[in-house]
Amino acid sequence: MKLDVDVLRYLSKDDFRVLTAVEMGMRNHEIVPSELIGRIASLKHGGTYKVLKNLLKHKLVHHDSSKYDGFRLTYLGYDFLAIKTMVNRGVFTAVGRQIGVGKESDIFEVANEDGTVMAMKLHRLGRTSFRAVKSKRDYLRHRSSYNWLYLSRLAALKEFAFMKALEEHSFPVPNAVDCNRHCVVMSLIQGYPLVQVKQLQNPDTVFETIIGLVVRLAEHGLIHCDFNEFNIMIDDDEKVTMIDFPQMVSVSHRNAQMYFDRDIECIYKFFGKRFNLSFEEHSDDIDNSDVDPDESSRPSFSSIAKTAGFLDKELAASGFSRKDEDEIQKFIEGDVEEDDNVFGGEHDSELCETNIKGFDSLHLDQEEPTSSCNEEDQVDENLQNSEAGQSGDPECQNSSNEEEDNEQNGDEDDTELVKSLAKQRRRAMAAARKGHKNTASRNSYKDKGGKSSNNSKIQKQLSIW
């Protein structure tokens, strides 16, 4: 897809707000629903559909209504978001012509306010010409579904981190300026790809320099994995600069020796064909098992002392954290489990404990009503006993019985007092029995003041008569 920066001039703040909303929705949606875009963008006067229509016109988003009505970002829309961020940071102010096209990226010229020309690399994983990323690159391991925009972002972060680390250790690499999303801005190398060079004044010196870079990278714990004539720049003074670092791996990788030997073989093969350098003696020395590997001119992976440094373990700076590195590396090693097992280890135990606590609390809630019912029964008994002139406590009952016995023994002749007490007891028992009448039906409130209430009154009067 061609990058037309002229469209960027006519996009408003609402357009970029909706683009950012689509990007945020793509974190957990392959196709972001239109309603979700409107809620995330939350424009003041609405109009999200109108903005989406304008973005669709410029091919910044893609509309999909196969399952539901939704949108997703295209690479052009992702480019505009990255370029807008870079311009706001003041990294560059102008975008020029395209100077390079690869199977995984596009390279453009950019310039800042001072007129300094730099290179902007936009990673574009997922092209039709190179979609075997799962087998050719270590961005994915065993995941069945993934997003190309997310992989491009990881590749850009990884390249920026390697470039900064190699620059700090005096390797001939471009100067890393800034990185955002899938965009990496670096210094422009004034040279030519080695594949375009037909003649060299000192091919032997250039060859030794390039082989020395491969060995030096291995001594620092890194292997380029794509070290060929397409990723080597050379200027008029025959100064060598290496580029393209997203696919670099550690010397501890299980296929490190194979990658190292492949890089060496690519350089030997190219210089042998292009500049007619003969390496027959070197190959004979390798085939001869009696020759010491240290005395052979062709470097071998086993003979390299990895004591110069460990750059593969020092990549937690410049925006590329160790977490991002682990996300890329775990895809190949197979350490990532299924997506359903999101939490692990301590998180699972904590969740289990909370579930158990919640389960116990449910049981407690179910047991509490029984105890409350018993308390209500006890309260009812106490009320009945109090109405009957008795207390709910056994001590009070015993004391009342003793007092009654004393009164009966002392006043045996007073029969009238005994009769009155008996009448009071009868009345209290009758009142207690009346308190346990059946409750009215659910629809009794409908008959208030109606025919049913009048009929019940008539029946009571008849029963009295």
mmCIF file of C-alpha atoms in Angstrom, residues 40-264:
data_model
loop_
_atom_site.group_PDB
_atom_site.id
_atom_site.type_symbol
_atom_site.label_atom_id
_atom_site.label_comp_id
_atom_site.label_asym_id
_atom_site.label_seq_id
_atom_site.Cartn_x
_atom_site.Cartn_y
_atom_site.Cartn_z
ATOM 1 C CA ILE A 40 -14.079 4.828 23.198
ATOM 2 C CA ALA A 41 -13.845 7.904 20.970
ATOM 3 C CA SER A 42 -16.631 9.710 22.876
ATOM 4 C CA LEU A 43 -16.793 12.666 20.544
ATOM 5 C CA LYS A 44 -18.508 15.720 22.013
ATOM 6 C CA HIS A 45 -21.224 16.064 19.385
ATOM 7 C CA GLY A 46 -21.249 12.480 18.140
ATOM 8 C CA GLY A 47 -20.551 11.963 14.472
ATOM 9 C CA THR A 48 -18.397 8.847 14.827
ATOM 10 C CA TYR A 49 -20.050 7.228 11.818
ATOM 11 C CA LYS A 50 -19.265 10.266 9.674
ATOM 12 C CA VAL A 51 -15.602 10.173 10.729
ATOM 13 C CA LEU A 52 -15.401 6.427 10.027
ATOM 14 C CA LYS A 53 -16.840 7.058 6.575
ATOM 15 C CA ASN A 54 -14.077 9.598 5.899
ATOM 16 C CA LEU A 55 -11.371 7.230 7.167
ATOM 17 C CA LEU A 56 -12.780 4.438 5.027
ATOM 18 C CA LYS A 57 -12.599 6.712 2.021
ATOM 19 C CA HIS A 58 -8.840 7.178 2.514
ATOM 20 C CA LYS A 59 -8.350 3.446 3.254
ATOM 21 C CA LEU A 60 -7.158 4.059 6.793
ATOM 22 C CA VAL A 61 -9.637 1.511 8.152
ATOM 23 C CA HIS A 62 -11.280 -1.588 6.735
ATOM 24 C CA HIS A 63 -14.989 -2.307 7.114
ATOM 25 C CA ASP A 64 -16.177 -5.842 7.820
ATOM 26 C CA SER A 65 -19.818 -6.838 8.273
ATOM 27 C CA SER A 66 -19.576 -10.622 7.847
ATOM 28 C CA LYS A 67 -20.418 -11.396 11.496
ATOM 29 C CA TYR A 68 -21.222 -7.946 12.840
ATOM 30 C CA ASP A 69 -20.686 -4.356 11.785
ATOM 31 C CA GLY A 70 -17.122 -3.391 12.677
ATOM 32 C CA PHE A 71 -13.822 -1.902 11.530
ATOM 33 C CA ARG A 72 -10.107 -2.669 11.793
ATOM 34 C CA LEU A 73 -6.966 -0.652 11.187
ATOM 35 C CA THR A 74 -5.012 -0.983 7.960
ATOM 36 C CA TYR A 75 -1.257 -0.530 7.680
ATOM 37 C CA LEU A 76 -1.834 2.919 6.205
ATOM 38 C CA GLY A 77 -3.870 3.976 9.225
ATOM 39 C CA TYR A 78 -1.209 2.532 11.534
ATOM 40 C CA ASP A 79 1.414 4.495 9.569
ATOM 41 C CA PHE A 80 -0.508 7.732 10.067
ATOM 42 C CA LEU A 81 -0.755 7.173 13.826
ATOM 43 C CA ALA A 82 2.985 6.537 14.112
ATOM 44 C CA ILE A 83 3.927 9.485 11.875
ATOM 45 C CA LYS A 84 1.579 11.813 13.770
ATOM 46 C CA THR A 85 3.213 10.804 17.071
ATOM 47 C CA MET A 86 6.703 11.353 15.653
ATOM 48 C CA VAL A 87 5.748 14.789 14.349
ATOM 49 C CA ASN A 88 4.274 15.771 17.713
ATOM 50 C CA ARG A 89 7.513 14.696 19.408
ATOM 51 C CA GLY A 90 9.526 16.831 17.008
ATOM 52 C CA VAL A 91 11.541 13.910 15.611
ATOM 53 C CA PHE A 92 10.920 14.972 11.994
ATOM 54 C CA THR A 93 8.763 17.452 10.149
ATOM 55 C CA ALA A 94 8.801 16.170 6.554
ATOM 56 C CA VAL A 95 8.500 12.816 4.786
ATOM 57 C CA GLY A 96 10.310 12.322 1.505
ATOM 58 C CA ARG A 97 10.679 9.614 -1.096
ATOM 59 C CA GLN A 98 10.809 5.885 -0.602
ATOM 60 C CA ILE A 99 14.383 4.591 -0.681
ATOM 61 C CA GLY A 100 13.931 0.913 0.053
ATOM 62 C CA VAL A 101 11.434 -1.936 -0.064
ATOM 63 C CA GLY A 102 11.861 -5.256 1.659
ATOM 64 C CA LYS A 103 9.818 -8.328 2.345
ATOM 65 C CA GLU A 104 9.192 -7.106 5.909
ATOM 66 C CA SER A 105 9.456 -3.306 5.779
ATOM 67 C CA ASP A 106 9.466 -0.068 3.771
ATOM 68 C CA ILE A 107 12.079 2.689 4.193
ATOM 69 C CA PHE A 108 11.474 6.397 3.598
ATOM 70 C CA GLU A 109 13.494 9.560 3.879
ATOM 71 C CA VAL A 110 12.474 12.046 6.577
ATOM 72 C CA ALA A 111 13.878 15.427 7.603
ATOM 73 C CA ASN A 112 13.744 17.458 10.801
ATOM 74 C CA GLU A 113 13.617 21.227 11.286
ATOM 75 C CA ASP A 114 17.383 21.590 10.831
ATOM 76 C CA GLY A 115 17.219 19.880 7.454
ATOM 77 C CA THR A 116 18.980 16.715 8.635
ATOM 78 C CA VAL A 117 17.888 13.767 6.514
ATOM 79 C CA MET A 118 17.148 10.518 8.345
ATOM 80 C CA ALA A 119 15.671 7.128 7.513
ATOM 81 C CA MET A 120 12.240 5.961 8.655
ATOM 82 C CA LYS A 121 11.615 2.224 8.612
ATOM 83 C CA LEU A 122 8.007 0.995 8.688
ATOM 84 C CA HIS A 123 7.678 -2.707 9.496
ATOM 85 C CA ARG A 124 5.010 -4.452 7.447
ATOM 86 C CA LEU A 125 4.815 -8.083 8.472
ATOM 87 C CA GLY A 126 2.190 -10.205 6.775
ATOM 88 C CA ARG A 127 2.800 -9.400 3.145
ATOM 89 C CA THR A 128 1.821 -11.967 0.573
ATOM 90 C CA SER A 129 5.455 -12.465 -0.413
ATOM 91 C CA PHE A 130 6.528 -13.294 3.161
ATOM 92 C CA ARG A 131 3.835 -14.752 5.368
ATOM 93 C CA ALA A 132 5.807 -17.685 6.754
ATOM 94 C CA VAL A 133 6.665 -15.641 9.826
ATOM 95 C CA LYS A 134 5.847 -18.469 12.182
ATOM 96 C CA SER A 135 8.538 -20.719 10.696
ATOM 97 C CA LYS A 136 11.054 -18.105 9.536
ATOM 98 C CA ARG A 137 11.052 -15.677 12.465
ATOM 99 C CA ASP A 138 10.891 -16.013 16.230
ATOM 100 C CA TYR A 139 8.043 -13.565 16.785
ATOM 101 C CA LEU A 140 5.540 -16.404 17.248
ATOM 102 C CA ARG A 141 5.912 -19.816 18.822
ATOM 103 C CA HIS A 142 2.791 -21.961 18.983
ATOM 104 C CA ARG A 143 0.010 -19.427 18.702
ATOM 105 C CA SER A 144 -2.597 -20.174 16.084
ATOM 106 C CA SER A 145 -3.992 -16.635 15.812
ATOM 107 C CA TYR A 146 -2.139 -13.337 15.862
ATOM 108 C CA ASN A 147 -2.330 -9.792 14.570
ATOM 109 C CA TRP A 148 0.126 -8.544 11.946
ATOM 110 C CA LEU A 149 0.109 -5.017 13.372
ATOM 111 C CA TYR A 150 1.082 -6.326 16.799
ATOM 112 C CA LEU A 151 3.886 -8.426 15.320
ATOM 113 C CA SER A 152 5.173 -5.422 13.383
ATOM 114 C CA ARG A 153 5.239 -3.407 16.588
ATOM 115 C CA LEU A 154 7.230 -6.126 18.382
ATOM 116 C CA ALA A 155 9.681 -6.342 15.474
ATOM 117 C CA ALA A 156 10.232 -2.573 15.553
ATOM 118 C CA LEU A 157 10.824 -2.554 19.301
ATOM 119 C CA LYS A 158 13.252 -5.438 19.017
ATOM 120 C CA GLU A 159 15.223 -3.822 16.207
ATOM 121 C CA PHE A 160 15.415 -0.511 18.069
ATOM 122 C CA ALA A 161 16.696 -2.241 21.209
ATOM 123 C CA PHE A 162 19.375 -4.214 19.317
ATOM 124 C CA MET A 163 20.451 -1.106 17.426
ATOM 125 C CA LYS A 164 20.901 0.894 20.631
ATOM 126 C CA ALA A 165 22.821 -1.907 22.330
ATOM 127 C CA LEU A 166 25.148 -2.473 19.367
ATOM 128 C CA GLU A 167 25.766 1.246 19.026
ATOM 129 C CA GLU A 168 26.834 1.466 22.671
ATOM 130 C CA HIS A 169 29.385 -1.296 22.051
ATOM 131 C CA SER A 170 30.892 0.484 19.016
ATOM 132 C CA PHE A 171 29.438 -1.729 16.308
ATOM 133 C CA PRO A 172 29.043 -0.166 12.827
ATOM 134 C CA VAL A 173 25.269 0.302 12.899
ATOM 135 C CA PRO A 174 22.967 3.281 12.180
ATOM 136 C CA ASN A 175 22.245 5.703 14.971
ATOM 137 C CA ALA A 176 18.850 4.862 16.521
ATOM 138 C CA VAL A 177 16.820 8.056 17.006
ATOM 139 C CA ASP A 178 13.304 7.068 18.113
ATOM 140 C CA CYS A 179 10.684 4.340 17.899
ATOM 141 C CA ASN A 180 6.895 4.350 18.012
ATOM 142 C CA ARG A 181 4.510 1.515 17.184
ATOM 143 C CA HIS A 182 5.951 -0.178 14.061
ATOM 144 C CA CYS A 183 8.087 2.831 13.038
ATOM 145 C CA VAL A 184 11.841 3.147 13.686
ATOM 146 C CA VAL A 185 13.728 6.363 12.896
ATOM 147 C CA MET A 186 17.489 6.069 12.410
ATOM 148 C CA SER A 187 20.339 7.956 10.829
ATOM 149 C CA LEU A 188 20.694 7.712 7.051
ATOM 150 C CA ILE A 189 23.732 5.733 5.865
ATOM 151 C CA GLN A 190 25.499 7.377 2.927
ATOM 152 C CA GLY A 191 26.335 4.226 1.076
ATOM 153 C CA TYR A 192 25.072 1.399 -1.092
ATOM 154 C CA PRO A 193 23.921 -2.143 -0.410
ATOM 155 C CA LEU A 194 26.718 -4.592 -1.001
ATOM 156 C CA VAL A 195 24.589 -6.436 -3.529
ATOM 157 C CA GLN A 196 24.755 -3.380 -5.833
ATOM 158 C CA VAL A 197 28.556 -3.058 -5.669
ATOM 159 C CA LYS A 198 30.403 -4.528 -8.654
ATOM 160 C CA GLN A 199 33.980 -3.621 -7.805
ATOM 161 C CA LEU A 200 36.044 -3.091 -4.675
ATOM 162 C CA GLN A 201 39.540 -1.723 -4.354
ATOM 163 C CA ASN A 202 40.355 -4.031 -1.438
ATOM 164 C CA PRO A 203 37.934 -6.968 -1.493
ATOM 165 C CA ASP A 204 40.101 -9.004 0.863
ATOM 166 C CA THR A 205 40.036 -6.282 3.509
ATOM 167 C CA VAL A 206 36.288 -5.831 3.225
ATOM 168 C CA PHE A 207 35.793 -9.590 3.427
ATOM 169 C CA GLU A 208 37.885 -9.862 6.589
ATOM 170 C CA THR A 209 36.044 -6.925 8.133
ATOM 171 C CA ILE A 210 32.650 -8.526 7.488
ATOM 172 C CA ILE A 211 33.736 -11.919 8.825
ATOM 173 C CA GLY A 212 35.188 -10.150 11.852
ATOM 174 C CA LEU A 213 31.794 -8.550 12.522
ATOM 175 C CA VAL A 214 30.085 -11.945 12.552
ATOM 176 C CA VAL A 215 32.660 -13.308 14.988
ATOM 177 C CA ARG A 216 32.500 -10.214 17.180
ATOM 178 C CA LEU A 217 28.721 -10.426 17.383
ATOM 179 C CA ALA A 218 29.003 -14.035 18.522
ATOM 180 C CA GLU A 219 31.559 -13.038 21.148
ATOM 181 C CA HIS A 220 29.021 -10.568 22.524
ATOM 182 C CA GLY A 221 26.324 -13.250 22.619
ATOM 183 C CA LEU A 222 24.378 -12.427 19.440
ATOM 184 C CA ILE A 223 23.890 -13.954 15.999
ATOM 185 C CA HIS A 224 22.517 -11.884 13.126
ATOM 186 C CA CYS A 225 20.693 -14.782 11.379
ATOM 187 C CA ASP A 226 20.328 -12.789 8.115
ATOM 188 C CA PHE A 227 23.854 -11.546 7.475
ATOM 189 C CA ASN A 228 24.108 -11.360 3.693
ATOM 190 C CA GLU A 229 24.861 -8.883 0.915
ATOM 191 C CA PHE A 230 21.398 -7.305 1.217
ATOM 192 C CA ASN A 231 21.905 -6.252 4.854
ATOM 193 C CA ILE A 232 25.425 -4.819 4.509
ATOM 194 C CA MET A 233 25.971 -1.193 3.490
ATOM 195 C CA ILE A 234 29.285 0.070 2.121
ATOM 196 C CA ASP A 235 30.267 3.662 1.323
ATOM 197 C CA ASP A 236 32.797 5.169 -1.061
ATOM 198 C CA ASP A 237 35.602 4.659 1.475
ATOM 199 C CA GLU A 238 34.643 0.970 1.726
ATOM 200 C CA LYS A 239 33.433 1.395 5.262
ATOM 201 C CA VAL A 240 31.006 -1.383 6.243
ATOM 202 C CA THR A 241 27.724 -0.837 8.122
ATOM 203 C CA MET A 242 25.302 -3.632 8.994
ATOM 204 C CA ILE A 243 21.527 -3.170 9.116
ATOM 205 C CA ASP A 244 18.320 -5.167 9.777
ATOM 206 C CA PHE A 245 18.275 -6.603 13.304
ATOM 207 C CA PRO A 246 14.778 -7.896 14.214
ATOM 208 C CA GLN A 247 15.670 -11.552 13.602
ATOM 209 C CA MET A 248 18.788 -11.612 15.813
ATOM 210 C CA VAL A 249 18.959 -14.417 18.377
ATOM 211 C CA SER A 250 21.167 -15.335 21.287
ATOM 212 C CA VAL A 251 24.101 -17.736 21.153
ATOM 213 C CA SER A 252 22.129 -19.858 23.617
ATOM 214 C CA HIS A 253 19.480 -20.536 20.977
ATOM 215 C CA ARG A 254 19.071 -24.187 20.088
ATOM 216 C CA ASN A 255 19.781 -23.427 16.406
ATOM 217 C CA ALA A 256 22.545 -20.902 17.067
ATOM 218 C CA GLN A 257 25.266 -22.948 15.397
ATOM 219 C CA MET A 258 23.195 -23.447 12.266
ATOM 220 C CA TYR A 259 22.459 -19.695 12.004
ATOM 221 C CA PHE A 260 26.115 -18.827 12.563
ATOM 222 C CA ASP A 261 27.341 -21.258 9.901
ATOM 223 C CA ARG A 262 24.713 -19.973 7.469
ATOM 224 C CA ASP A 263 25.846 -16.357 7.907
ATOM 225 C CA ILE A 264 29.461 -17.348 7.331
#
